[in-house]
Every structure is written in structure tokens, then in C-alpha cells.
Short mmCIF file of C-alpha atoms and ligand atoms in Angstrom, two decimals:
data_model
loop_
_atom_site.label_atom_id
_atom_site.label_comp_id
_atom_site.label_asym_id
_atom_site.label_seq_id
_atom_site.Cartn_x
_atom_site.Cartn_y
_atom_site.Cartn_z
CA UNK J 1 -0.20 -25.17 -5.42
CA UNK J 2 2.98 -26.94 -4.32
CA UNK J 3 6.49 -25.76 -5.00
CA UNK J 4 7.18 -28.37 -7.69
CA UNK J 5 4.21 -27.35 -9.78
CA UNK J 6 5.22 -23.69 -9.38
CA UNK J 7 8.67 -24.14 -10.90
CA UNK J 8 9.10 -22.81 -14.37
CA UNK J 9 10.23 -24.84 -17.31
CA UNK J 10 13.65 -23.20 -17.00
CA UNK J 11 14.68 -25.65 -14.34
CA UNK J 12 14.79 -26.17 -10.63
CA UNK J 13 13.97 -23.10 -8.60
CA UNK J 14 14.00 -20.67 -11.50
CA UNK J 15 10.76 -18.75 -11.56
CA UNK J 16 9.64 -16.38 -14.30
CA UNK J 17 7.02 -13.62 -14.22
CA UNK J 18 6.91 -13.60 -10.46
CA UNK J 19 4.63 -11.09 -8.73
CA UNK J 20 6.38 -9.06 -6.05
CA UNK J 21 4.58 -8.41 -2.75
CA UNK J 22 6.97 -5.79 -1.37
CA UNK J 23 5.14 -2.64 -2.45
CA UNK J 24 1.72 -1.67 -3.76
CA UNK J 25 2.84 -1.88 -7.41
CA UNK J 26 2.85 -5.70 -7.27
CA UNK J 27 5.08 -5.87 -10.38
CA UNK J 28 4.54 -9.28 -11.98
CA UNK J 29 7.57 -9.56 -14.27
CA UNK J 30 10.40 -10.60 -11.95
CA UNK J 31 12.70 -13.57 -12.52
CA UNK J 32 13.82 -15.26 -9.33
CA UNK J 33 16.40 -18.01 -9.06
CA UNK J 34 18.58 -19.72 -6.49
CA UNK J 35 21.30 -17.66 -4.83
CA UNK J 36 23.77 -20.51 -4.50
CA UNK J 37 23.68 -20.48 -0.70
CA UNK J 38 20.22 -21.91 -0.33
CA UNK J 39 18.41 -18.61 -0.70
CA UNK J 40 16.73 -16.72 -3.51
CA UNK J 41 18.22 -14.25 -5.97
CA UNK J 42 16.38 -11.65 -8.01
CA UNK J 43 17.65 -12.26 -11.55
CA UNK J 44 15.59 -9.78 -13.54
CA UNK J 45 13.40 -6.70 -13.04
CA UNK J 46 14.08 -6.21 -9.35
CA UNK J 47 14.51 -2.99 -7.42
CA UNK J 48 16.32 -2.39 -4.14
CA UNK J 49 13.14 -2.99 -2.16
CA UNK J 50 12.29 -6.27 -3.89
CA UNK J 51 15.88 -7.52 -3.63
CA UNK J 52 15.87 -6.83 0.11
CA UNK J 53 12.61 -8.77 0.41
CA UNK J 54 13.22 -11.79 -1.80
CA UNK J 55 16.86 -12.23 -0.81
CA UNK J 56 16.21 -12.07 2.93
CA UNK J 57 17.80 -15.24 4.34
CA UNK J 58 15.40 -17.93 5.47
CA UNK J 59 15.37 -18.42 9.23
CA UNK J 60 12.80 -20.57 10.96
CA UNK J 61 12.80 -19.84 14.68
CA UNK J 62 10.37 -21.45 17.10
CA UNK J 63 7.29 -19.61 18.29
CA UNK J 64 7.71 -18.10 21.75
CA UNK J 65 5.44 -17.53 24.72
CA UNK J 66 6.89 -15.21 27.39
CA UNK J 67 10.24 -15.44 25.64
CA UNK J 68 10.41 -19.25 25.82
CA UNK J 69 10.44 -21.51 22.79
CA UNK J 70 7.22 -23.49 22.36
CA UNK J 71 5.58 -25.53 19.64
CA UNK J 72 3.26 -23.86 17.18
CA UNK J 73 0.32 -25.70 18.75
CA UNK J 74 1.24 -24.37 22.20
CA UNK J 75 1.57 -20.83 20.86
CA UNK J 76 -1.78 -21.11 19.09
CA UNK J 77 -3.48 -22.36 22.28
CA UNK J 78 -1.93 -19.54 24.32
CA UNK J 79 -3.02 -16.96 21.75
CA UNK J 80 -6.57 -18.32 21.69
CA UNK J 81 -6.72 -18.13 25.48
CA UNK J 82 -5.59 -14.50 25.49
CA UNK J 83 -8.17 -13.57 22.86
CA UNK J 84 -10.88 -15.47 24.71
CA UNK J 85 -10.23 -13.63 27.96
CA UNK J 86 -9.73 -10.22 26.35
CA UNK J 87 -12.54 -7.70 26.69
CA UNK J 88 -11.57 -5.86 23.53
CA UNK J 89 -8.73 -7.21 21.37
CA UNK J 90 -7.28 -4.94 18.69
CA UNK J 91 -6.13 -6.61 15.49
CA UNK J 92 -3.55 -4.25 14.02
CA UNK J 93 -0.65 -4.10 11.59
CA UNK J 94 -2.51 -6.30 9.09
CA UNK J 95 0.60 -6.59 6.91
CA UNK J 96 -0.66 -9.67 5.11
CA UNK J 97 -2.22 -10.91 1.87
CA UNK J 98 -5.87 -11.41 0.93
CA UNK J 99 -6.01 -14.80 2.63
CA UNK J 100 -4.45 -13.42 5.81
CA UNK J 101 -6.85 -10.48 5.77
CA UNK J 102 -9.84 -12.80 5.43
CA UNK J 103 -8.56 -14.90 8.30
CA UNK J 104 -7.89 -11.98 10.62
CA UNK J 105 -11.33 -10.50 10.01
CA UNK J 106 -12.92 -13.89 10.68
CA UNK J 107 -10.95 -14.12 13.93
CA UNK J 108 -11.83 -10.55 14.93
CA UNK J 109 -15.49 -11.33 14.29
CA UNK J 110 -15.30 -14.46 16.43
CA UNK J 111 -13.20 -12.83 19.14
CA UNK J 112 -15.20 -9.60 19.21
CA UNK J 113 -12.34 -7.27 18.29
CA UNK J 114 -11.41 -4.20 16.27
CA UNK J 115 -9.49 -4.33 12.95
CA UNK J 116 -7.25 -1.55 11.66
CA UNK J 117 -4.18 -1.42 9.41
CA UNK J 118 -0.84 0.17 10.33
CA UNK J 119 -1.02 2.36 7.20
CA UNK J 120 -4.54 3.58 7.96
CA UNK J 121 -3.49 7.12 8.97
CA UNK J 122 -2.29 7.68 5.38
CA UNK J 123 -4.97 5.57 3.73
CA UNK J 124 -7.71 7.47 5.53
CA UNK J 125 -6.66 10.69 3.81
CA UNK J 126 -7.95 8.98 0.67
CA UNK J 127 -10.87 7.12 2.17
CA UNK J 128 -12.37 10.31 3.62
CA UNK J 129 -12.36 11.91 0.18
CA UNK J 130 -13.82 8.82 -1.47
CA UNK J 131 -16.56 8.71 1.13
CA UNK J 132 -17.40 12.42 1.14
CA UNK J 133 -17.19 13.51 -2.48
CA UNK J 134 -15.87 10.65 -4.62
CA UNK J 135 -13.00 10.75 -7.09
CA UNK J 136 -12.00 9.96 -10.62
CA UNK J 137 -8.90 7.80 -10.72
CA UNK J 138 -7.08 5.70 -13.26
CA UNK J 139 -5.17 2.41 -13.23
CA UNK J 140 -1.45 1.77 -13.69
CA UNK J 141 -2.18 0.25 -17.11
CA UNK J 142 -4.35 3.12 -18.29
CA UNK J 143 -1.77 5.68 -17.15
CA UNK J 144 1.05 3.75 -18.85
CA UNK J 145 -0.78 3.60 -22.17
CA UNK J 146 -2.57 6.92 -22.38
CA UNK J 147 -1.00 9.68 -20.27
CA UNK J 148 0.93 12.51 -21.92
CA UNK J 149 1.28 14.54 -18.71
CA UNK J 150 2.24 13.33 -15.23
CA UNK J 151 2.14 15.66 -12.25
CA UNK J 152 3.73 14.29 -9.08
CA UNK J 153 2.04 16.12 -6.24
CA UNK J 154 4.38 16.12 -3.26
CA UNK J 155 5.36 12.46 -3.51
CA UNK J 156 8.77 10.91 -3.79
CA UNK J 157 7.53 7.91 -5.71
CA UNK J 158 11.04 6.51 -5.96
CA UNK J 159 11.07 5.64 -2.27
CA UNK J 160 7.80 3.77 -1.86
CA UNK J 161 7.13 2.44 -5.36
CA UNK J 162 10.62 2.22 -6.88
CA UNK J 163 9.66 0.93 -10.36
CA UNK J 164 6.75 3.25 -11.06
CA UNK J 165 8.77 5.39 -13.47
CA UNK J 166 10.28 2.39 -15.24
CA UNK J 167 6.96 0.52 -15.60
CA UNK J 168 4.51 3.36 -16.12
CA UNK J 169 6.06 6.74 -16.91
CA UNK J 170 9.16 5.97 -19.01
CA UNK J 171 7.80 3.06 -21.08
CA UNK J 172 8.36 3.65 -24.76
CA UNK J 173 5.50 1.50 -26.08
CA UNK J 174 1.81 2.28 -25.95
CA UNK J 175 -1.11 -0.01 -26.73
CA UNK J 176 -2.75 2.74 -28.75
CA UNK J 177 0.01 4.25 -30.85
CA UNK J 178 3.11 3.07 -32.71
CA UNK J 179 4.63 6.46 -32.14
CA UNK J 180 3.36 7.73 -28.80
CA UNK J 181 3.93 11.38 -27.89
CA UNK J 182 6.61 12.36 -25.45
CA UNK J 183 5.46 12.90 -21.90
CA UNK J 184 5.76 15.98 -19.78
CA UNK J 185 6.63 15.25 -16.17
CA UNK J 186 6.05 17.92 -13.52
CA UNK J 187 7.20 17.65 -9.93
CA UNK J 188 5.04 19.78 -7.68
CA UNK J 189 6.75 19.91 -4.31
CA UNK J 190 10.06 20.40 -2.53
CA UNK J 191 13.15 18.21 -2.85
CA UNK J 192 11.51 15.51 -4.96
CA UNK J 193 13.81 12.98 -6.61
CA UNK J 194 13.60 13.51 -10.37
CA UNK J 195 16.36 11.12 -11.40
CA UNK J 196 14.01 8.47 -12.79
CA UNK J 197 12.28 10.81 -15.26
CA UNK J 198 14.53 10.05 -18.22
CA UNK J 199 14.59 8.16 -21.50
CA UNK J 200 13.22 8.56 -25.02
CA UNK J 201 9.63 8.86 -23.91
CA UNK J 202 10.24 11.77 -21.58
CA UNK J 203 9.94 15.29 -22.94
CA UNK J 204 9.97 18.25 -20.61
CA UNK J 205 10.71 17.75 -16.92
CA UNK J 206 9.70 20.68 -14.73
CA UNK J 207 9.93 21.40 -11.04
CA UNK J 208 7.51 23.68 -9.23
CA UNK J 209 8.90 23.95 -5.71
CA UNK J 210 6.26 24.42 -3.05
CA UNK J 211 5.58 23.05 0.39
CA UNK J 212 3.44 19.91 0.55
CA UNK J 213 0.84 21.58 2.75
CA UNK J 214 0.32 24.29 0.10
CA UNK J 215 -0.28 21.97 -2.85
CA UNK J 216 -4.00 22.08 -2.12
CA UNK J 217 -4.03 25.87 -2.64
CA UNK J 218 -2.51 25.44 -6.08
CA UNK J 219 -5.03 22.78 -7.08
CA UNK J 220 -7.90 24.89 -5.73
CA UNK J 221 -6.65 27.87 -7.75
CA UNK J 222 -6.51 25.78 -10.93
CA UNK J 223 -10.02 24.59 -10.21
CA UNK J 224 -11.11 28.21 -9.95
CA UNK J 225 -9.43 28.96 -13.27
CA UNK J 226 -11.27 26.03 -14.84
CA UNK J 227 -14.52 27.56 -13.55
CA UNK J 228 -13.48 30.95 -15.02
CA UNK J 229 -13.43 32.55 -11.56
CA UNK J 230 -11.23 35.57 -10.79
CA UNK J 231 -8.05 34.94 -8.80
CA UNK J 232 -5.82 37.42 -6.94
CA UNK J 233 -2.70 38.40 -8.86
CA UNK J 234 -0.13 37.46 -6.16
CA UNK J 235 1.62 34.19 -5.35
CA UNK J 236 -0.52 31.10 -4.89
CA UNK J 237 0.64 28.31 -2.60
CA UNK J 238 4.15 29.75 -2.69
CA UNK J 239 4.29 29.75 -6.51
CA UNK J 240 4.25 32.86 -8.69
CA UNK J 241 0.84 33.37 -10.28
CA UNK J 242 2.41 32.92 -13.74
CA UNK J 243 3.64 29.43 -12.77
CA UNK J 244 0.13 28.44 -11.69
CA UNK J 245 -1.31 29.80 -14.95
CA UNK J 246 1.30 27.85 -16.91
CA UNK J 247 0.58 24.64 -14.98
CA UNK J 248 -3.12 25.05 -15.64
CA UNK J 249 -2.49 25.70 -19.35
CA UNK J 250 -0.44 22.49 -19.56
CA UNK J 251 -3.25 20.54 -17.88
CA UNK J 252 -5.80 21.96 -20.32
CA UNK J 253 -3.60 21.18 -23.31
CA UNK J 254 -2.86 17.59 -22.36
CA UNK J 255 -4.79 14.75 -23.99
CA UNK J 256 -4.66 12.62 -20.84
CA UNK J 257 -3.22 14.12 -17.69
CA UNK J 258 -2.55 12.18 -14.50
CA UNK J 259 -1.93 13.64 -11.05
CA UNK J 260 -0.03 11.19 -8.89
CA UNK J 261 0.03 11.44 -5.12
CA UNK J 262 0.85 9.26 -2.15
CA UNK J 263 -1.33 9.92 0.90
CA UNK J 264 1.63 9.17 3.16
CA UNK J 265 3.27 12.38 1.84
CA UNK J 266 0.46 14.53 3.20
CA UNK J 267 1.29 13.89 6.83
CA UNK J 268 0.17 17.24 8.20
CA UNK J 269 -3.09 18.44 9.76
CA UNK J 270 -5.81 18.44 7.13
CA UNK J 271 -3.75 16.31 4.72
CA UNK J 272 -7.00 14.83 3.41
CA UNK J 273 -7.96 18.31 2.20
CA UNK J 274 -5.00 18.21 -0.19
CA UNK J 275 -6.27 14.88 -1.56
CA UNK J 276 -9.69 16.51 -1.82
CA UNK J 277 -8.27 19.51 -3.73
CA UNK J 278 -6.54 17.17 -6.21
CA UNK J 279 -9.68 15.11 -6.74
CA UNK J 280 -11.97 18.13 -7.13
CA UNK J 281 -9.63 19.66 -9.71
CA UNK J 282 -9.57 16.37 -11.63
CA UNK J 283 -13.35 16.22 -11.64
CA UNK J 284 -13.64 19.85 -12.76
CA UNK J 285 -11.14 19.71 -15.60
CA UNK J 286 -12.81 16.61 -17.01
CA UNK J 287 -15.53 18.93 -18.28
CA UNK J 288 -13.12 19.94 -21.05
CA UNK J 289 -10.05 17.64 -20.89
CA UNK J 290 -9.33 14.04 -20.05
CA UNK J 291 -7.67 13.83 -16.64
CA UNK J 292 -7.38 11.35 -13.78
CA UNK J 293 -5.88 10.92 -10.33
CA UNK J 294 -3.64 8.04 -9.28
CA UNK J 295 -2.87 7.37 -5.64
CA UNK J 296 0.31 5.40 -4.99
CA UNK J 297 1.88 3.85 -1.89
CA UNK J 298 -0.26 0.89 -0.92
CA UNK J 299 2.58 -0.92 0.82
CA UNK J 300 2.39 -3.59 3.55
CA UNK J 301 -0.77 -5.06 2.06
CA UNK J 302 -3.04 -2.13 2.86
CA UNK J 303 -5.06 -2.39 -0.41
CA UNK J 304 -5.68 -6.08 0.35
CA UNK J 305 -6.72 -5.43 3.95
CA UNK J 306 -9.04 -2.52 3.13
CA UNK J 307 -10.67 -4.36 0.21
CA UNK J 308 -11.22 -7.55 2.18
CA UNK J 309 -12.59 -5.57 5.11
CA UNK J 310 -15.01 -3.81 2.75
CA UNK J 311 -16.11 -7.11 1.15
CA UNK J 312 -16.67 -8.81 4.46
CA UNK J 313 -18.00 -6.04 6.68
CA UNK J 314 -19.17 -3.36 4.28
CA UNK J 315 -16.60 -0.90 5.70
CA UNK J 316 -12.96 -0.08 4.91
CA UNK J 317 -10.94 -0.85 8.10
CA UNK J 318 -11.47 0.64 11.57
CA UNK J 319 -14.31 -1.74 12.18
CA UNK J 320 -15.34 -3.21 15.52
CA UNK J 321 -16.99 -6.61 15.88
CA UNK J 322 -17.31 -6.22 19.66
CA UNK J 323 -21.11 -6.10 19.51
CA UNK J 324 -21.44 -9.17 17.34
CA UNK J 325 -21.90 -7.19 14.13
CA UNK J 326 -19.63 -4.85 12.19
CA UNK J 327 -19.65 -1.33 13.58
CA UNK J 328 -17.74 1.33 11.69
CA UNK J 329 -16.20 4.48 13.14
CA UNK J 330 -13.11 5.94 11.49
CA UNK J 331 -12.16 7.96 14.57
CA UNK J 332 -13.22 5.70 17.42
CA UNK J 333 -11.70 2.50 15.98
CA UNK J 334 -8.35 4.01 15.06
CA UNK J 335 -6.04 1.38 16.59
CA UNK J 336 -3.28 3.87 17.44
CA UNK J 337 -5.72 6.14 19.25
CA UNK J 338 -7.34 3.20 21.04
CA UNK J 339 -4.01 1.88 22.30
CA UNK J 340 -2.93 5.32 23.53
CA UNK J 341 -6.29 5.74 25.29
CA UNK J 342 -6.04 2.20 26.73
CA UNK J 343 -9.36 1.25 25.15
CA UNK J 344 -8.16 -2.22 24.15
CA UNK J 345 -6.65 -4.84 26.44
CA UNK J 346 -4.87 -7.02 23.86
CA UNK J 347 -3.02 -6.28 20.63
CA UNK J 348 -2.75 -8.90 17.88
CA UNK J 349 -0.22 -7.61 15.34
CA UNK J 350 0.41 -8.94 11.82
CA UNK J 351 3.53 -8.12 9.80
CA UNK J 352 4.41 -10.73 7.21
CA UNK J 353 6.09 -8.70 4.42
CA UNK J 354 8.97 -6.70 5.88
CA UNK J 355 10.95 -6.49 9.09
CA UNK J 356 10.04 -2.87 9.84
CA UNK J 357 6.28 -2.96 10.43
CA UNK J 358 6.61 -3.02 14.21
CA UNK J 359 3.77 -2.61 16.70
CA UNK J 360 3.42 0.71 18.51
CA UNK J 361 4.75 1.04 22.06
CA UNK J 362 2.03 -0.24 24.36
CA UNK J 363 1.59 -1.78 27.80
CA UNK J 364 -1.12 -4.18 26.70
CA UNK J 365 -0.15 -7.82 26.11
CA UNK J 366 0.78 -8.33 22.48
CA UNK J 367 0.58 -11.31 20.16
CA UNK J 368 2.77 -10.85 17.11
CA UNK J 369 2.51 -12.90 13.94
CA UNK J 370 5.51 -11.57 12.09
CA UNK J 371 8.53 -12.15 9.91
CA UNK J 372 11.29 -13.92 11.86
CA UNK J 373 13.46 -10.79 11.67
CA UNK J 374 10.79 -8.29 12.70
CA UNK J 375 12.60 -5.48 14.53
CA UNK J 376 10.69 -5.66 17.79
CA UNK J 377 11.84 -3.26 20.49
CA UNK J 378 10.73 -5.66 23.22
CA UNK J 379 9.53 -9.22 23.49
CA UNK J 380 5.81 -9.63 22.95
CA UNK J 381 3.76 -11.97 25.11
CA UNK J 382 3.50 -14.37 22.17
CA UNK J 383 5.56 -14.35 19.00
CA UNK J 384 4.68 -16.63 16.10
CA UNK J 385 7.05 -16.36 13.12
CA UNK J 386 5.14 -16.55 9.85
CA UNK J 387 6.13 -16.82 6.22
CA UNK J 388 6.03 -14.04 3.66
CA UNK J 389 3.29 -14.35 1.02
CA UNK J 390 4.86 -14.73 -2.40
CA UNK J 391 8.08 -16.14 -0.94
CA UNK J 392 7.31 -18.83 1.64
CA UNK J 393 3.77 -19.59 0.56
CA UNK J 394 1.33 -18.74 -2.21
CA UNK J 395 -1.30 -16.06 -1.80
CA UNK J 396 -2.84 -13.03 -3.46
CA UNK J 397 -2.45 -9.27 -3.11
CA UNK J 398 -4.51 -6.38 -4.39
CA UNK J 399 -2.56 -3.79 -6.36
CA UNK J 400 -2.37 -0.15 -5.29
CA UNK J 401 -4.80 0.97 -8.02
CA UNK J 402 -7.35 -1.50 -6.64
CA UNK J 403 -8.25 -2.86 -10.06
CA UNK J 404 -6.51 -6.23 -10.04
CA UNK J 405 -5.35 -8.85 -7.60
CA UNK J 406 -2.12 -10.67 -8.31
CA UNK J 407 -1.40 -14.30 -7.48
CA UNK J 408 1.69 -14.78 -5.35
CA UNK J 409 3.82 -17.90 -5.59
CA UNK J 410 5.67 -20.07 -3.13
CA UNK J 411 9.33 -19.77 -4.14
CA UNK J 412 11.21 -21.75 -1.52
CA UNK J 413 10.80 -24.64 0.86
CA UNK J 414 9.97 -23.16 4.21
CA UNK J 415 8.56 -24.43 7.47
CA UNK J 416 7.14 -21.01 8.29
CA UNK J 417 3.34 -21.17 8.35
CA UNK J 418 1.20 -18.58 6.60
CA UNK J 419 -0.49 -15.96 8.77
CA UNK J 420 -3.82 -17.19 7.36
CA UNK J 421 -3.18 -20.74 8.60
CA UNK J 422 -2.07 -19.58 12.05
CA UNK J 423 -5.07 -17.27 12.40
CA UNK J 424 -7.44 -20.04 11.31
CA UNK J 425 -5.88 -22.36 13.91
CA UNK J 426 -6.32 -19.73 16.62
CA UNK J 427 -9.93 -19.25 15.59
CA UNK J 428 -10.50 -23.01 15.72
CA UNK J 429 -9.03 -23.11 19.23
CA UNK J 430 -11.33 -20.40 20.60
S1 SF4 K 1 8.45 -1.56 -7.45
FE1 SF4 K 1 7.48 -2.57 -5.72
S2 SF4 K 1 6.37 -4.34 -6.55
FE2 SF4 K 1 7.82 -3.59 -8.13
S3 SF4 K 1 9.65 -4.87 -7.84
FE3 SF4 K 1 9.95 -3.00 -6.61
S4 SF4 K 1 9.15 -3.50 -4.54
FE4 SF4 K 1 8.40 -5.06 -5.97
#
């Protein structure tokens, strides 16, 4: 769809109900207008993260090969040549939309490479649990309309998904009641920002301070209580036994409880076991109470990349096409591990949302398709500036709860190509 047909009836360059691509929430209620200096301004429903993204000034530098300006066609030809001569290219970063993800997987398939996302280390804490024992999760909409208890397990939601409280936890209306009950909000962890838990809908706000790597013990203990098993009388996970009993009683008494976590917060050995403890407790307590998990984060397009990879290969990321067919190995095809072990000889890196998704330090030649302001520590072999989906071109992203995809709109005139178009051109030149 072209820019003219995207404009709202409010006038030139004023867009309503815009979907935001800058975190996994994909809020779709923003108003964006002109800034007065040729850029964009968030007029309504923004947060600091979305303002930084939408109001980033437009710059349109030339592609570069070996630090020298070239045309896009020359950069595409040079990239195709590098991929053609590579024994095992690694396609990493994958900060892109659904279309970009489809294109990069098609290119990896053609070029015989490995695909992995920059956020995979966190995402795999979830994927391992999904694969091994399954889980019972809810959607943003279901949580907003039904939950009377939110437990934030070790995650500072404010940082990664800034409007989660505003859009889900603190909303006063519910689809199912004219007078919805107040919500209890419990922060399970150390130093979590509670400032957003406020407003008429919020009842009690409690803090249970414990270290992130001990949250699993607390969930396991509550699971034992649900199974009527005996527990020792002392502290559990750094909490007094009475606090664990009280937390369990609140879970049992709730009509719809939700445990929220962000896998990025469990960055310690065995972090996936904490996700597992949460999910097993949720499954167990559903025998007598309604309860669900909700994993947040999902930034830099990781839900889009993992979904597209699953649709197209049957596996969620960390897939190799080197043998002409998709081969899945969550350990072997970890891009970070492969680069450190020098198992790939070319890195193709995608980062089209923010300026901070930089490639890891590596000696292998690197092709970067990135935002013009990407904070690269050194010049890659090839740099092709690309537009941001939902700003410079239309597209689609999958929301963090994996239940909907949101259409993204082109909001400004930009010469920056989409990552999908550049990747398709490279594939055509192979
Ligand atoms: S919370 Fe996330 S999706 Fe919503 S406006 Fe902020 S950055 Fe955008």
C-alpha cells in the first residue's frame, strides 16, 4: 500500500491507530503526525521506546563495500558473491518483520546457511519448556479482560514492554463486567519497578523480594502445596515459609491468575528451569483454579522470526540449510557459539528496528543490513542501510503472545529499501 492510501482522513501525514514495531507488545493505538522538521512525531499513546523509534531522524546513506560508497545494486552483487563463496554463512540478528524473516530464510535455504535470532538465548529458555513439557499461556487480551491477580516473576516489565501496565494491568474496563474486581499485583523478585501498578483498578500491591535464580524454588514449593505434599518449615527460595503459604493462598483464591515473566530476566545457568517451574505450577493449579502464564519481551522481531522459521522449516530458529534441507539443533546451530568456535565463515546480520542490535565481535566477514544509525563497533565488509518496518515501509509483526500479527504501515517517504527487498535481490543474484 502506498503512503497516500495509508494517510488517515485527518489530513496529510497524520496517522491514527498505528501499530508500533519497537517492542513485542505491538500496541496498535498510536497517533503519529509530522514533527515540523520533516520527521515524525508521536502524538498519542507513545512510550519512551516508541518515541525514540518513530522520531529517529531519517537519514539515507549509501550502501558501502569495504567502507566505500556504492550503489545498492553493487552492494547486492557483492553480498551475493560472498554468500556464494561461503562454505557456511550464518544469518543472524534477524531483527526484521514477517516479510524480512521469510526472505532471510529463503536466502539461507538457497545459500546453504544457518539461521538464528539475536534474542535466541532468552527465547530458548521458553522454547525448551514448550518442547519438553508444554505450557498453558494466555494472551494480552485475555489477561486484560479476565485476570484478578498478576504475579511478575523476576521481570522489570517497564523496561522491555513499557505500556504493559497501562494496556493490560491497569485498564479499568473489562469485556465481561461493568464493575470488574480490583486486581492484586505481586512482584516476586528483587528491585523490580512497581511505579506503574497504580490507578482505580489496582488493589493490593505486594513485593516478595527474592533472587531471580530462586524463583523456581518458590514455584516448585507452591506446586508441592497444590499436590498436598509436605514441605519443610524453613525459608523457601529466600522467602519465609509463611510468605510462600500466603502467595499460594492468593493464587488459589484468585478467579484468574496470571504469572508474567520475561525469559531475558532469567539469564543464569538453568534459567529455563525457572520457566519450567512457572509452567508446571500453572498446569498443576489449573486442576482447581483458573491460571495462566504470560511470557513477555519479544523485542527485535523475535516472535516473527521464530514463527516464520517454524512455518517454513518446521523448527523454531537455530536451523541449518547447509545440507539442502532444514536440520534443527538448538545447541549446534546457536549462532553465537558457532561464531566463537569459528564454525561459520560469513555472518549476514539483520537489524532493522533499533540502533542497538549490533553483531557480535567476530573475525569473519560480515554483511550488515541495518538501520542507518546502527552502532557498529567496526566497519563490516558490506553495509546496506535498510528501512524500519512500520516507519519506512509497510510490513507485519507477530505480537509477543503469538496469537495475532499486526499490520505495519509506511509513515514517511523514504528511499531506504526494506530488508525483505534487499534479501530477495541478493537471492536473485546468487
Ligand atoms: S509498549 Fe512497546 S509496542 Fe507499545 S508503544 Fe511502547 S514500544 Fe511500542
